[in-house]
Coordinates of C-alpha atoms and ligand atoms in Angstrom, one line a residue:
M1 CA -24.6 80.1 8.9
C2 CA -22.5 79.7 12.1
G3 CA -23.5 77.8 15.2
I4 CA -23.5 79.3 18.7
V5 CA -23.5 77.5 22.0
G6 CA -23.1 78.8 25.6
A7 CA -23.3 77.2 29.0
W8 CA -23.0 78.0 32.7
L9 CA -22.8 74.8 34.8
N10 CA -23.5 74.2 38.4
E11 CA -20.6 71.7 38.7
P12 CA -17.7 71.2 36.3
G13 CA -18.3 67.4 35.9
D14 CA -16.0 65.6 33.5
G15 CA -14.0 68.1 31.4
G16 CA -16.0 71.1 32.6
V17 CA -17.9 73.5 30.3
Q18 CA -15.2 73.0 27.6
A19 CA -16.4 69.4 27.0
L20 CA -20.1 70.3 26.8
L21 CA -19.4 73.2 24.5
V22 CA -17.5 71.0 22.1
E23 CA -20.3 68.5 22.1
G24 CA -22.8 71.3 21.4
L25 CA -20.6 72.5 18.5
R26 CA -20.5 69.0 17.1
C27 CA -24.3 69.1 16.8
L28 CA -24.1 72.5 15.1
E29 CA -21.1 71.9 12.8
Y30 CA -23.6 71.6 9.9
R31 CA -24.2 75.3 10.3
G32 CA -20.6 76.2 9.3
Y33 CA -17.4 74.5 9.6
D34 CA -14.5 76.7 8.4
S35 CA -13.3 77.4 12.0
S36 CA -14.4 77.1 15.6
G37 CA -13.6 78.4 19.0
L38 CA -14.4 78.7 22.7
G39 CA -14.3 81.5 25.2
I40 CA -14.0 80.3 28.8
I41 CA -14.2 82.2 32.0
Q42 CA -11.5 81.0 34.5
P43 CA -11.5 82.5 38.0
D44 CA -9.1 85.3 37.1
E45 CA -8.9 85.3 33.3
L46 CA -10.8 85.0 30.1
I47 CA -9.4 82.3 27.8
V48 CA -10.1 82.2 24.1
R49 CA -9.1 79.1 22.1
R50 CA -9.9 79.1 18.4
R51 CA -8.7 77.4 15.2
Q52 CA -9.3 77.5 11.5
G53 CA -10.6 74.3 10.1
R54 CA -12.9 71.5 11.4
L55 CA -13.8 71.1 15.0
A56 CA -11.2 68.3 15.4
K57 CA -8.5 71.0 15.1
L58 CA -10.0 72.9 18.0
E59 CA -10.2 69.7 20.0
S60 CA -6.5 69.1 19.5
L61 CA -5.7 72.7 20.6
L62 CA -7.8 72.3 23.7
A63 CA -6.1 69.0 24.5
E64 CA -2.7 70.7 24.2
S65 CA -3.7 73.7 26.2
G66 CA -4.7 71.6 29.3
D67 CA -7.0 74.4 30.7
A68 CA -8.6 73.6 34.0
P69 CA -12.3 72.5 33.8
A70 CA -14.4 75.7 34.0
L71 CA -18.1 76.4 34.5
L72 CA -18.9 79.3 32.2
G73 CA -18.2 79.6 28.4
I74 CA -19.4 80.1 24.9
G75 CA -18.5 78.4 21.6
H76 CA -18.8 79.0 17.9
T77 CA -18.5 77.2 14.6
R78 CA -18.1 79.5 11.7
W79 CA -19.2 80.0 8.1
A80 CA -17.2 83.0 7.0
T81 CA -18.9 86.2 5.8
H82 CA -16.4 89.0 6.6
G83 CA -12.8 88.0 6.6
E84 CA -11.3 84.7 5.3
P85 CA -11.4 81.6 7.4
S86 CA -8.3 81.9 9.6
D87 CA -7.4 81.6 13.3
G88 CA -7.5 85.3 13.7
N89 CA -11.0 85.7 12.2
A90 CA -12.4 82.7 14.1
H91 CA -14.8 83.5 16.9
P92 CA -14.9 84.3 19.8
H93 CA -13.5 87.8 19.6
Q94 CA -12.3 89.7 22.6
D95 CA -12.3 93.3 23.5
A96 CA -9.0 95.2 24.1
G97 CA -9.5 95.0 27.9
R98 CA -10.2 91.2 27.8
R99 CA -13.4 91.6 29.7
V100 CA -15.7 90.1 27.1
A101 CA -15.6 87.3 24.5
L102 CA -18.3 87.2 21.9
V103 CA -19.6 85.0 19.1
H104 CA -21.9 85.9 16.3
N105 CA -24.1 84.5 13.6
G106 CA -25.2 86.9 10.9
I107 CA -24.1 90.1 9.3
I108 CA -23.6 93.6 10.8
E109 CA -24.5 95.9 7.9
N110 CA -23.2 99.1 9.4
Y111 CA -20.0 97.5 10.7
L112 CA -17.8 100.0 8.8
D113 CA -19.3 102.9 10.7
L114 CA -19.0 101.1 13.9
R115 CA -15.4 100.1 13.1
H116 CA -14.5 103.8 12.7
E117 CA -16.1 104.5 16.0
V118 CA -13.9 101.9 17.7
E119 CA -10.8 103.1 15.9
A120 CA -11.6 106.7 17.0
A121 CA -11.5 105.4 20.6
G122 CA -7.9 104.4 20.0
I123 CA -8.5 100.6 19.7
E124 CA -6.8 98.7 17.0
L125 CA -9.0 95.9 15.6
Q126 CA -7.4 92.5 15.5
S127 CA -9.5 90.8 12.8
A128 CA -11.3 91.5 9.5
T129 CA -14.7 90.5 10.9
D130 CA -17.8 92.5 11.4
T131 CA -18.2 90.7 14.8
E132 CA -15.1 92.2 16.5
V133 CA -16.6 95.7 16.5
L134 CA -19.5 94.5 18.6
T135 CA -17.0 93.0 21.1
Q136 CA -15.0 96.2 21.3
I137 CA -18.0 98.5 21.7
I138 CA -19.3 96.3 24.5
G139 CA -15.8 96.4 26.0
I140 CA -15.8 100.2 25.8
E141 CA -19.2 100.4 27.6
L142 CA -18.0 98.0 30.3
S143 CA -14.8 100.1 30.8
K144 CA -17.1 103.1 31.4
G145 CA -18.8 101.2 34.3
S146 CA -21.9 99.9 32.5
E147 CA -23.5 96.7 33.8
P148 CA -23.0 93.9 31.2
L149 CA -26.6 93.7 30.1
E150 CA -26.8 97.4 29.6
A151 CA -23.5 97.5 27.7
V152 CA -24.9 94.9 25.3
R153 CA -28.3 96.7 24.9
S154 CA -26.7 100.0 24.2
C155 CA -24.3 98.4 21.7
L156 CA -27.1 96.6 19.9
E157 CA -29.2 99.8 19.7
R158 CA -26.6 101.1 17.3
V159 CA -26.4 98.0 15.2
R160 CA -28.1 97.5 11.8
G161 CA -28.2 94.0 10.5
N162 CA -29.0 90.5 11.4
Y163 CA -27.5 88.7 14.3
A164 CA -27.6 86.1 17.0
I165 CA -24.8 86.7 19.5
A166 CA -23.7 85.2 22.7
L167 CA -21.0 86.6 25.0
V168 CA -19.4 86.0 28.4
T169 CA -18.1 88.8 30.5
R170 CA -15.4 88.5 33.2
E171 CA -15.6 92.1 34.6
P172 CA -17.3 93.9 36.3
K173 CA -19.1 90.5 36.9
E174 CA -19.3 87.1 35.3
R175 CA -22.2 87.0 32.9
L176 CA -23.6 84.9 30.0
I177 CA -25.7 87.1 27.7
C178 CA -27.2 86.4 24.3
A179 CA -29.4 88.4 21.8
R180 CA -31.3 87.7 18.7
Q181 CA -32.3 89.8 15.6
G182 CA -32.8 87.3 12.8
P183 CA -30.9 84.0 13.3
P184 CA -32.4 81.6 15.8
L185 CA -31.3 81.3 19.5
C186 CA -32.8 79.1 22.2
I187 CA -32.2 78.6 25.9
A188 CA -32.6 75.6 28.2
Q189 CA -32.4 75.3 32.0
S190 CA -31.8 72.0 33.7
E191 CA -30.3 70.7 37.0
R192 CA -26.9 70.8 35.3
G193 CA -27.0 74.5 34.6
V194 CA -28.2 76.9 31.9
F195 CA -27.5 76.5 28.2
L196 CA -28.0 78.4 24.9
A197 CA -27.7 77.4 21.3
S198 CA -28.5 78.2 17.7
D199 CA -30.5 75.0 17.3
V200 CA -32.5 73.0 19.8
M201 CA -30.6 69.9 18.8
A202 CA -27.7 71.1 20.9
L203 CA -29.9 71.5 23.9
L204 CA -31.9 68.2 23.8
P205 CA -29.3 66.3 25.9
Y206 CA -30.3 68.6 28.8
T207 CA -34.1 69.1 28.5
R208 CA -37.0 69.2 26.1
Q209 CA -38.3 72.4 27.7
I210 CA -36.9 75.1 25.4
T211 CA -37.3 78.9 25.4
F212 CA -37.0 80.5 22.0
L213 CA -35.8 84.1 21.8
E214 CA -37.7 86.4 19.5
D215 CA -36.2 89.1 17.3
G216 CA -35.2 92.1 19.5
D217 CA -34.7 90.0 22.7
I218 CA -31.6 90.2 24.9
A219 CA -31.3 87.5 27.5
E220 CA -29.1 87.5 30.6
L221 CA -28.6 84.0 31.9
T222 CA -27.4 83.1 35.4
R223 CA -27.5 79.6 36.9
S224 CA -30.7 80.4 38.8
K225 CA -32.7 82.5 36.3
V226 CA -33.1 83.8 32.7
S227 CA -34.1 87.5 32.4
I228 CA -35.1 88.8 29.0
I229 CA -35.4 92.4 27.9
R230 CA -36.2 94.1 24.6
L231 CA -33.9 96.5 22.9
N232 CA -35.7 99.4 24.5
G233 CA -35.0 97.9 28.0
E234 CA -38.5 96.7 28.7
R235 CA -38.7 93.3 30.4
V236 CA -40.5 90.4 28.8
E237 CA -41.3 86.8 29.7
R238 CA -40.9 84.0 27.2
A239 CA -42.4 80.7 28.3
P240 CA -40.5 77.5 27.5
R241 CA -42.1 75.1 25.0
Q242 CA -41.9 71.3 24.9
V243 CA -39.9 70.1 21.9
D244 CA -40.6 66.5 20.7
W245 CA -37.5 65.8 18.5
D246 CA -35.1 63.4 20.1
A247 CA -31.4 63.6 20.4
E248 CA -30.8 60.2 18.8
S249 CA -32.1 61.4 15.5
A250 CA -29.0 63.5 15.3
D251 CA -26.8 60.4 15.4
K252 CA -25.6 58.6 12.2
Q253 CA -26.8 55.3 13.6
G254 CA -24.2 53.2 11.7
Y255 CA -24.4 55.0 8.4
A256 CA -21.2 56.4 6.9
H257 CA -22.8 59.8 6.5
F258 CA -25.9 61.7 7.7
M259 CA -26.9 62.1 4.0
L260 CA -27.0 58.3 3.5
K261 CA -28.9 57.8 6.8
E262 CA -31.4 60.5 5.8
I263 CA -31.9 59.0 2.4
H264 CA -32.7 55.7 4.0
E265 CA -35.1 57.3 6.5
Q266 CA -37.4 58.5 3.6
P267 CA -40.0 55.7 3.7
D268 CA -40.6 56.5 7.4
V269 CA -40.5 60.3 6.7
L270 CA -43.0 59.9 3.9
A271 CA -45.4 58.0 6.2
R272 CA -45.0 60.5 9.0
A273 CA -45.8 63.4 6.7
F274 CA -49.3 62.1 6.0
H275 CA -50.0 60.2 9.2
G276 CA -53.2 61.3 10.8
R277 CA -53.9 63.8 8.0
I278 CA -55.6 61.7 5.3
D279 CA -59.1 60.3 5.2
V280 CA -59.1 57.9 2.3
E281 CA -62.8 57.0 2.7
R282 CA -64.0 60.5 2.6
G283 CA -61.5 61.5 0.0
D284 CA -60.1 64.5 2.0
V285 CA -57.2 65.8 4.0
Q286 CA -57.1 67.4 7.4
L287 CA -54.7 70.3 7.8
E288 CA -54.6 72.2 11.1
G289 CA -55.7 75.8 11.2
D290 CA -58.2 78.2 9.6
S291 CA -55.9 78.9 6.7
F292 CA -56.8 75.4 5.2
S293 CA -60.6 75.5 5.9
D294 CA -63.1 75.2 3.1
A295 CA -64.1 78.8 3.6
A296 CA -60.6 80.2 3.4
L297 CA -59.3 78.0 0.6
S298 CA -62.4 78.7 -1.6
K299 CA -61.4 82.4 -1.5
M300 CA -57.9 81.7 -2.7
Q301 CA -57.3 83.5 -6.0
R302 CA -53.6 82.8 -6.5
L303 CA -50.7 81.0 -4.8
Q304 CA -47.3 82.7 -4.6
V305 CA -44.6 80.2 -3.6
T306 CA -41.2 81.4 -2.5
A307 CA -38.2 79.3 -1.4
C308 CA -34.5 78.7 -2.0
G309 CA -32.5 75.7 -3.2
T310 CA -34.0 72.3 -2.7
A311 CA -37.0 73.8 -1.1
L312 CA -37.6 75.9 -4.2
H313 CA -37.5 72.7 -6.3
A314 CA -40.2 71.4 -3.9
G315 CA -42.0 74.7 -4.5
Y316 CA -42.1 74.2 -8.3
I317 CA -43.6 70.7 -7.8
A318 CA -46.1 72.2 -5.3
G319 CA -47.0 74.6 -8.1
Y320 CA -47.7 71.8 -10.6
M321 CA -49.8 70.0 -7.9
V322 CA -51.9 73.0 -6.8
E323 CA -52.5 74.4 -10.3
G324 CA -53.2 70.9 -11.7
L325 CA -55.5 69.6 -9.0
A326 CA -57.0 72.7 -7.4
R327 CA -57.0 74.9 -10.6
V328 CA -55.5 77.9 -8.8
P329 CA -53.0 80.1 -10.7
V330 CA -49.6 79.6 -9.1
D331 CA -46.3 81.6 -9.3
V332 CA -43.1 80.2 -8.0
D333 CA -40.1 82.4 -7.4
Y334 CA -36.7 82.3 -6.0
A335 CA -37.2 84.1 -2.6
S336 CA -34.0 86.2 -3.3
E337 CA -35.5 87.5 -6.6
F338 CA -39.1 87.9 -5.4
R339 CA -38.1 90.2 -2.5
Y340 CA -36.3 92.7 -4.8
R341 CA -38.5 92.8 -7.8
N342 CA -41.3 95.0 -6.5
P343 CA -43.9 92.3 -6.8
K344 CA -47.6 93.1 -7.4
L345 CA -49.9 90.7 -5.6
S346 CA -53.6 90.5 -6.3
E347 CA -56.4 90.2 -3.8
G348 CA -56.9 86.6 -2.5
T349 CA -53.2 85.7 -2.8
Y350 CA -51.9 83.0 -0.5
A351 CA -48.1 83.3 0.0
L352 CA -46.4 79.9 0.7
G353 CA -42.9 79.8 2.0
I354 CA -41.2 76.4 1.9
S355 CA -38.2 75.7 4.1
Q356 CA -36.6 73.0 6.0
S357 CA -35.1 75.3 8.6
G358 CA -37.7 78.0 8.6
E359 CA -34.9 80.4 9.1
T360 CA -33.6 81.0 5.5
A361 CA -33.2 84.7 5.4
D362 CA -34.4 85.2 1.8
T363 CA -37.4 83.0 2.2
L364 CA -38.3 84.7 5.5
E365 CA -38.1 88.2 4.0
A366 CA -39.9 87.2 0.8
L367 CA -42.8 85.9 2.9
R368 CA -42.8 89.0 5.1
L369 CA -43.0 91.2 2.0
A370 CA -45.9 89.2 0.6
I371 CA -47.7 89.4 3.9
R372 CA -47.1 93.2 4.0
L373 CA -48.5 93.3 0.5
G374 CA -51.7 91.8 1.7
A375 CA -51.1 88.1 1.1
H376 CA -52.3 85.4 3.5
G377 CA -49.0 84.0 4.9
T378 CA -48.5 80.2 5.0
C379 CA -45.5 77.9 5.1
I380 CA -44.4 74.3 4.8
V381 CA -41.6 73.8 7.3
N382 CA -39.6 71.2 9.2
S383 CA -38.6 73.3 12.2
I384 CA -41.9 74.2 13.8
S385 CA -40.2 76.5 16.3
S386 CA -38.8 78.6 13.6
S387 CA -39.3 82.3 12.7
M388 CA -41.2 81.4 9.6
V389 CA -43.9 79.6 11.6
R390 CA -44.2 82.6 13.9
D391 CA -44.6 85.0 10.9
C392 CA -47.3 83.0 9.1
Q393 CA -51.0 82.5 9.8
G394 CA -51.0 78.9 8.5
M395 CA -48.4 76.2 8.7
I396 CA -48.0 72.6 7.5
S397 CA -45.3 70.8 9.4
I398 CA -43.4 68.2 7.3
E399 CA -42.4 66.1 10.3
A400 CA -39.1 65.0 8.8
G401 CA -37.2 65.1 12.1
P402 CA -33.8 66.8 12.2
E403 CA -31.9 66.9 8.9
I404 CA -28.2 67.2 9.5
G405 CA -26.6 66.5 6.1
V406 CA -26.1 69.8 4.4
A407 CA -27.5 68.3 1.2
S408 CA -31.3 68.2 1.8
T409 CA -32.9 64.8 1.0
K410 CA -35.6 63.6 3.4
A411 CA -36.9 67.2 3.9
F412 CA -37.5 67.4 0.1
V413 CA -39.5 64.2 0.1
A414 CA -41.5 65.4 3.1
M415 CA -42.1 68.8 1.5
L416 CA -43.5 67.0 -1.6
V417 CA -45.9 65.1 0.6
A418 CA -47.0 68.3 2.4
S419 CA -47.5 69.9 -1.0
Y420 CA -49.6 67.0 -2.2
L421 CA -51.8 67.2 0.9
L422 CA -52.2 71.0 0.4
A423 CA -53.2 70.5 -3.3
I424 CA -55.8 67.8 -2.5
R425 CA -57.2 69.9 0.4
T426 CA -57.4 72.9 -1.8
A427 CA -59.0 70.9 -4.6
R428 CA -61.6 69.5 -2.3
A429 CA -62.4 72.9 -0.8
R430 CA -62.9 74.3 -4.2
G431 CA -64.7 71.3 -5.7
T432 CA -62.2 70.7 -8.5
V433 CA -61.6 67.1 -7.6
T434 CA -64.4 64.7 -6.6
A435 CA -64.3 62.7 -3.4
E436 CA -63.8 59.5 -5.4
A437 CA -60.8 60.9 -7.3
A438 CA -59.3 62.3 -4.1
S439 CA -59.7 58.9 -2.5
Q440 CA -57.7 57.4 -5.3
L441 CA -55.0 60.1 -5.0
L442 CA -54.8 59.3 -1.2
R443 CA -54.6 55.6 -1.8
D444 CA -51.7 56.2 -4.2
L445 CA -50.0 58.1 -1.5
R446 CA -50.6 55.3 1.1
E447 CA -49.1 52.8 -1.4
L448 CA -46.0 54.9 -1.9
R449 CA -44.1 53.8 1.2
P450 CA -43.3 50.2 0.1
K451 CA -42.3 51.5 -3.4
L452 CA -39.9 53.9 -1.8
S453 CA -38.5 51.1 0.3
T454 CA -37.9 49.0 -2.8
L455 CA -35.7 51.8 -4.2
L456 CA -33.6 51.6 -1.0
S457 CA -33.1 47.8 -1.1
D458 CA -29.5 46.6 -1.0
E459 CA -29.8 45.4 -4.6
R460 CA -31.1 48.7 -5.9
V461 CA -28.6 50.8 -4.0
A462 CA -25.8 48.6 -5.3
K463 CA -27.0 49.2 -8.9
V464 CA -26.9 53.0 -8.3
R465 CA -23.3 52.6 -7.0
A466 CA -22.3 50.6 -10.0
I467 CA -23.6 53.3 -12.3
A468 CA -21.8 55.9 -10.3
E469 CA -18.6 54.0 -11.0
H470 CA -19.3 54.1 -14.7
V471 CA -20.0 57.8 -14.8
V472 CA -17.8 59.3 -12.1
D473 CA -15.3 60.7 -14.6
S474 CA -17.9 62.2 -17.0
K475 CA -17.1 65.6 -18.4
G476 CA -20.4 66.9 -17.2
F477 CA -24.0 65.9 -16.4
L478 CA -27.3 67.0 -17.9
F479 CA -30.5 66.1 -16.0
L480 CA -33.6 66.2 -18.2
G481 CA -37.2 66.0 -17.1
R482 CA -40.7 67.1 -18.3
G483 CA -43.7 68.5 -16.5
I484 CA -43.6 67.8 -12.8
N485 CA -40.4 65.9 -13.2
Y486 CA -38.5 69.0 -14.6
P487 CA -37.9 70.3 -11.0
V488 CA -36.6 66.8 -10.1
A489 CA -34.0 67.3 -12.9
L490 CA -33.1 70.6 -11.2
E491 CA -32.8 68.8 -7.9
G492 CA -30.7 66.0 -9.3
A493 CA -28.3 68.5 -10.7
L494 CA -28.2 70.6 -7.5
K495 CA -27.4 67.5 -5.4
L496 CA -24.6 66.4 -7.7
K497 CA -23.1 69.9 -7.8
E498 CA -23.2 70.6 -4.1
I499 CA -21.6 67.4 -2.8
S500 CA -19.5 66.2 -5.7
Y501 CA -18.3 69.6 -7.1
V502 CA -18.9 68.5 -10.7
H503 CA -20.7 70.5 -13.3
A504 CA -24.4 69.5 -13.7
E505 CA -27.4 71.2 -15.2
G506 CA -31.1 70.5 -14.9
Y507 CA -33.2 71.3 -17.9
P508 CA -36.7 70.8 -19.2
A509 CA -36.2 68.0 -21.7
G510 CA -38.1 69.9 -24.5
E511 CA -35.8 72.9 -24.1
M512 CA -32.6 70.9 -24.7
K513 CA -32.7 71.5 -28.5
H514 CA -32.6 75.3 -27.9
G515 CA -29.0 75.3 -26.6
P516 CA -27.8 72.6 -24.2
I517 CA -27.7 70.0 -26.9
A518 CA -24.5 71.6 -28.0
L519 CA -22.9 70.2 -24.9
I520 CA -23.7 66.6 -25.9
E521 CA -20.7 64.5 -27.0
P522 CA -19.0 61.3 -25.9
G523 CA -18.1 61.6 -22.2
M524 CA -21.1 63.6 -21.3
T525 CA -23.7 61.9 -19.2
T526 CA -27.5 62.6 -19.4
L527 CA -29.9 61.5 -16.7
A528 CA -33.4 61.3 -18.2
L529 CA -36.4 61.3 -15.8
A530 CA -38.9 59.0 -17.4
P531 CA -42.1 58.2 -15.6
K532 CA -44.8 56.3 -17.6
G533 CA -47.5 58.6 -18.9
R534 CA -48.5 61.2 -21.4
L535 CA -45.0 62.7 -21.7
A536 CA -43.0 59.5 -21.9
E537 CA -42.9 59.4 -25.7
K538 CA -41.7 62.9 -25.9
L539 CA -38.9 62.2 -23.5
R540 CA -38.0 59.1 -25.5
S541 CA -37.4 61.3 -28.5
N542 CA -35.2 63.5 -26.4
I543 CA -33.2 60.5 -25.3
E544 CA -32.7 59.5 -28.9
Q545 CA -31.5 63.0 -29.7
V546 CA -28.8 62.7 -27.0
K547 CA -27.8 59.2 -28.2
A548 CA -27.5 60.3 -31.8
R549 CA -24.8 62.7 -30.7
G550 CA -22.7 60.2 -28.8
G551 CA -24.0 61.1 -25.3
R552 CA -24.5 58.4 -22.6
V553 CA -28.0 58.2 -21.2
I554 CA -29.1 56.8 -17.9
C555 CA -32.9 56.4 -17.7
V556 CA -34.5 56.9 -14.3
G557 CA -38.2 56.1 -14.1
S558 CA -40.9 53.6 -14.9
D559 CA -41.4 53.9 -18.6
P560 CA -40.1 50.8 -20.4
G561 CA -39.9 52.6 -23.8
C562 CA -37.4 55.1 -22.4
H563 CA -35.4 52.4 -20.7
A564 CA -35.2 50.5 -24.0
V565 CA -33.4 53.3 -25.8
S566 CA -31.0 54.3 -23.0
D567 CA -27.5 53.0 -22.2
E568 CA -28.3 52.1 -18.6
G569 CA -31.3 52.4 -16.4
L570 CA -32.5 52.7 -12.8
A571 CA -36.0 51.4 -12.7
V572 CA -38.5 53.2 -10.5
P573 CA -41.9 51.8 -9.5
D574 CA -45.0 53.3 -11.2
T575 CA -47.3 55.7 -9.4
N576 CA -49.6 58.6 -10.3
E577 CA -48.0 61.6 -12.1
W578 CA -48.1 63.9 -9.1
L579 CA -46.3 61.5 -6.9
S580 CA -43.7 60.4 -9.4
P581 CA -41.1 63.0 -8.2
I582 CA -41.0 61.4 -4.8
L583 CA -39.8 58.1 -6.3
N584 CA -37.7 59.5 -9.1
V585 CA -35.6 61.7 -6.9
V586 CA -34.3 58.8 -4.7
P587 CA -31.9 57.3 -7.3
L588 CA -30.6 60.8 -8.1
Q589 CA -29.9 61.4 -4.4
L590 CA -28.0 58.1 -4.2
L591 CA -26.1 58.7 -7.4
S592 CA -24.8 62.0 -6.2
Y593 CA -23.9 60.4 -2.9
F594 CA -21.9 57.7 -4.5
I595 CA -20.2 60.0 -7.0
A596 CA -19.2 62.2 -4.1
E597 CA -17.9 59.2 -2.2
L598 CA -15.9 58.0 -5.2
K599 CA -14.4 61.4 -5.5
G600 CA -13.5 61.5 -1.8
C601 CA -15.6 64.6 -1.1
D602 CA -16.8 65.6 2.4
I603 CA -20.4 64.5 1.9
D604 CA -22.1 65.9 5.0
K605 CA -20.1 69.2 4.9
P606 CA -19.6 70.2 1.3
R607 CA -17.1 73.0 0.8
N608 CA -18.4 76.6 1.0
L609 CA -21.9 75.6 2.1
A610 CA -23.9 75.6 5.3
K611 CA -27.1 74.0 6.3
S612 CA -29.0 77.0 7.4
V613 CA -28.5 80.2 5.3
T614 CA -29.5 83.0 7.6
V615 CA -27.7 85.7 5.6
E616 CA -28.7 87.2 2.3
Ligands
LIG1 C1 -30.1 71.7 -0.4 O1 -29.4 70.5 -0.5 C2 -29.4 72.9 0.1 N1 -28.2 72.7 0.7 C3 -30.0 74.2 0.0 O2 -30.3 74.4 -1.3 C4 -31.3 74.4 0.9 O3 -32.3 73.6 0.4 C5 -31.7 75.9 0.9 O4 -30.6 76.6 1.4 C6 -33.0 76.2 1.6 O5 -32.9 75.8 2.9 P1 -34.2 75.8 3.8 O6 -35.0 74.6 3.3 O7 -33.8 75.6 5.2 O8 -35.0 77.1 3.6

């Protein structure tokens, strides 16, 4: 939901701060891409360049403008919340006196009140955004003689909402300031200067030592020092932390899209997610922290999972695993529903948030609510420097590395591995699975990597592409699964919807006859998730029901009986029931990728979406 960068260089180098800010925005474009802009301080003026559309449009504008290389500036890539995507609503916004330019990620809830305040001061607002009011209020404060940091602090004191902001001031002095209340912001200092960004990925070219702002922090950055205050003016220190992700992972490395690269990374991601955590001989799992000790887990009475989107689908699967193996009652909820339904949590509840970014607003708030209601807060996350990790007592890092494609793929697989580890650890702590049985479960996990690689061989990928060509013009898609593969059906449908813009629904196969079967007719494609096992025969009957009504069925899985009655098939190696989603999802990810490619969609940046959803 919007990407922010800022920099103050020691030397202009090639292209000045403009070039570095554009590079930073390229890293953050996944966060929003309907417009972008820069605010640059030149010796005697503040220059704002902004354009609706992709970053390339801003780059053309910058090339035409021919501005002299500068040292100090901010940049923004937008995902619109207030005001349509347009040049005028793009960030940065400037105050009437052109002293300050500001960029914002988030939502200012009381912006209408603040807007009236600004209008009452005789200022005509130039945009439909909630952001501009902040700029104007800070401008008013500066015009009254306030120091820049104090002007920002006193403005933010009046703001209700959720924001990360960065701003540059030209008068009374040149300053680079940023503040956080919700969406992430981090800072880096190196011999080239000082930098800020919404995501560490944009800072890794400069240093691995990153300072993460906390909610309520306001930071003033000069080339020699970073000073941080709280909203009440009190000074605080935030020590930098070492970040181990590398900048190359944010490169496409020869793949046409990040999504395809990330799909192909999955065998490595899978192995990383369990590396150093499993003890096959002893039949147990090591997870860091007291939350996952025998003593703590044996007291767990209930697990409440909350998440959004793909992470929620991983959450459903986690639910099947923990309930099935550790015999703990589990509830899984949309984070956005949980937080508003006045939930009642019983004693001994573990709350588990699942999130790639660790910054999804609904998941964060749902977890915070559960913790306030007495739950023990835990999370499964990719970004270990995220707010979610700070809020929780226990954390399992999925180790997937940066995921850039807006459609989540490798993070999903890694979330499933983390969930499997949690389920086995809990089962061992509670004695519901023997050491021998756990050993076998862990051996199955260890054997999964070559199976996953098989699914990504050139031949298998070509087969998925051929099927995509057959079905690309289907009227609609139905994804059917049973048991632990029902959430895989939901995930297959979500992937297809979000990147191909075609209508797709995921359904429990047994529920089809209660309504969705009415959709079946020639021209409708059904994907049936068919692992071998106790539910295969039931699924086979569902496939027959679709076929009897003229629907085309593509079978995805290891069960030969289901393949035999389907029109086409994508064979998947066999594994245990709990792990089957990790294999079955791969052909679905590839199918949605190829359908989107055939339709000419923008795969890594699907319309209307953003990678990190930091607004409600
Ligand atoms: C998945 O492809 C999505 N684009 C989206 O559903 C995502 O999974 C969701 O927004 C949750 O994000 P998180 O994992 O960062 O919390």
